[in-house]
Amino acid sequence: MVVSASEARLPLQIEDASRPDSESAHNESANDCEGLNIGVNQDTRLNNRVLDLRTPTSQAIFRIEAAVGKLFRDSLESRGFVEIHTPKIIPAASEGGANVFEVTYFKGKAYLAQSPQLYKQMAIAADFNRVYTVGAVFRAEDSNTHRHLCEFVGLDFEMAFEYHYHEVLDVIGSLFVDIFKGLQSRYA
């Protein structure tokens, strides 16, 4: 028994969607006279996201994102940092300067967190000394660019320093070196 028959022809071919944009643009103009349009536009990709996620490029993006998160965690934990999980639904805007998403929360109002900053600073004040968090951040900013993200994954850390702010800069430098070397050696 077939619950839902598949389309005779898929809206996009994985092979076509896997081609680099520059190659697709070159081949489109050469093949237009034959009726072979091998380019796959963004709307088609987004409307058929499950198929588009099968392309090597889409899968690589997810794998690299996961690798960066793992390397970030590994690097900070090797330096004595503790991962904390901060609230994402909060009773009031936690930071000035950024617009917030307001949501209905049972019979009241709540907001999506713009930043974990307040909670990281509370952990430092509670003598954790070195904390980090990886999680969603929401910014309700009306931007005029197509590259602006209202939601993204933030990789944040906070630390107390004993003598000089250069201690923080050293950790930042080492963190980036660890991530880039790890990507090259373990995920390339």
PDB file of N, CA and C in Angstrom, residues 40-48:
ATOM      1  N   VAL A  40      20.034  25.670  -9.974  1.00  0.00           N
ATOM      2  CA  VAL A  40      18.956  25.520  -9.000  1.00  0.00           C
ATOM      3  C   VAL A  40      18.942  26.792  -8.165  1.00  0.00           C
ATOM      4  N   ASN A  41      17.853  27.558  -8.269  1.00  0.00           N
ATOM      5  CA  ASN A  41      17.819  28.839  -7.555  1.00  0.00           C
ATOM      6  C   ASN A  41      17.498  28.647  -6.073  1.00  0.00           C
ATOM      7  N   GLN A  42      17.688  29.700  -5.313  1.00  0.00           N
ATOM      8  CA  GLN A  42      17.532  29.628  -3.859  1.00  0.00           C
ATOM      9  C   GLN A  42      16.102  29.278  -3.445  1.00  0.00           C
ATOM     10  N   ASP A  43      15.106  29.842  -4.122  1.00  0.00           N
ATOM     11  CA  ASP A  43      13.717  29.528  -3.770  1.00  0.00           C
ATOM     12  C   ASP A  43      13.434  28.038  -3.930  1.00  0.00           C
ATOM     13  N   THR A  44      13.918  27.453  -5.024  1.00  0.00           N
ATOM     14  CA  THR A  44      13.728  26.012  -5.241  1.00  0.00           C
ATOM     15  C   THR A  44      14.427  25.219  -4.153  1.00  0.00           C
ATOM     16  N   ARG A  45      15.633  25.644  -3.792  1.00  0.00           N
ATOM     17  CA  ARG A  45      16.373  24.955  -2.727  1.00  0.00           C
ATOM     18  C   ARG A  45      15.611  25.018  -1.394  1.00  0.00           C
ATOM     19  N   LEU A  46      15.121  26.204  -1.037  1.00  0.00           N
ATOM     20  CA  LEU A  46      14.435  26.374   0.249  1.00  0.00           C
ATOM     21  C   LEU A  46      13.080  25.674   0.272  1.00  0.00           C
ATOM     22  N   ASN A  47      12.382  25.661  -0.855  1.00  0.00           N
ATOM     23  CA  ASN A  47      11.089  24.980  -0.924  1.00  0.00           C
ATOM     24  C   ASN A  47      11.236  23.462  -0.900  1.00  0.00           C
ATOM     25  N   ASN A  48      12.432  22.979  -1.174  1.00  0.00           N
ATOM     26  CA  ASN A  48      12.721  21.542  -1.187  1.00  0.00           C
ATOM     27  C   ASN A  48      13.951  21.273  -0.335  1.00  0.00           C
TER      28      ASN A  48
END
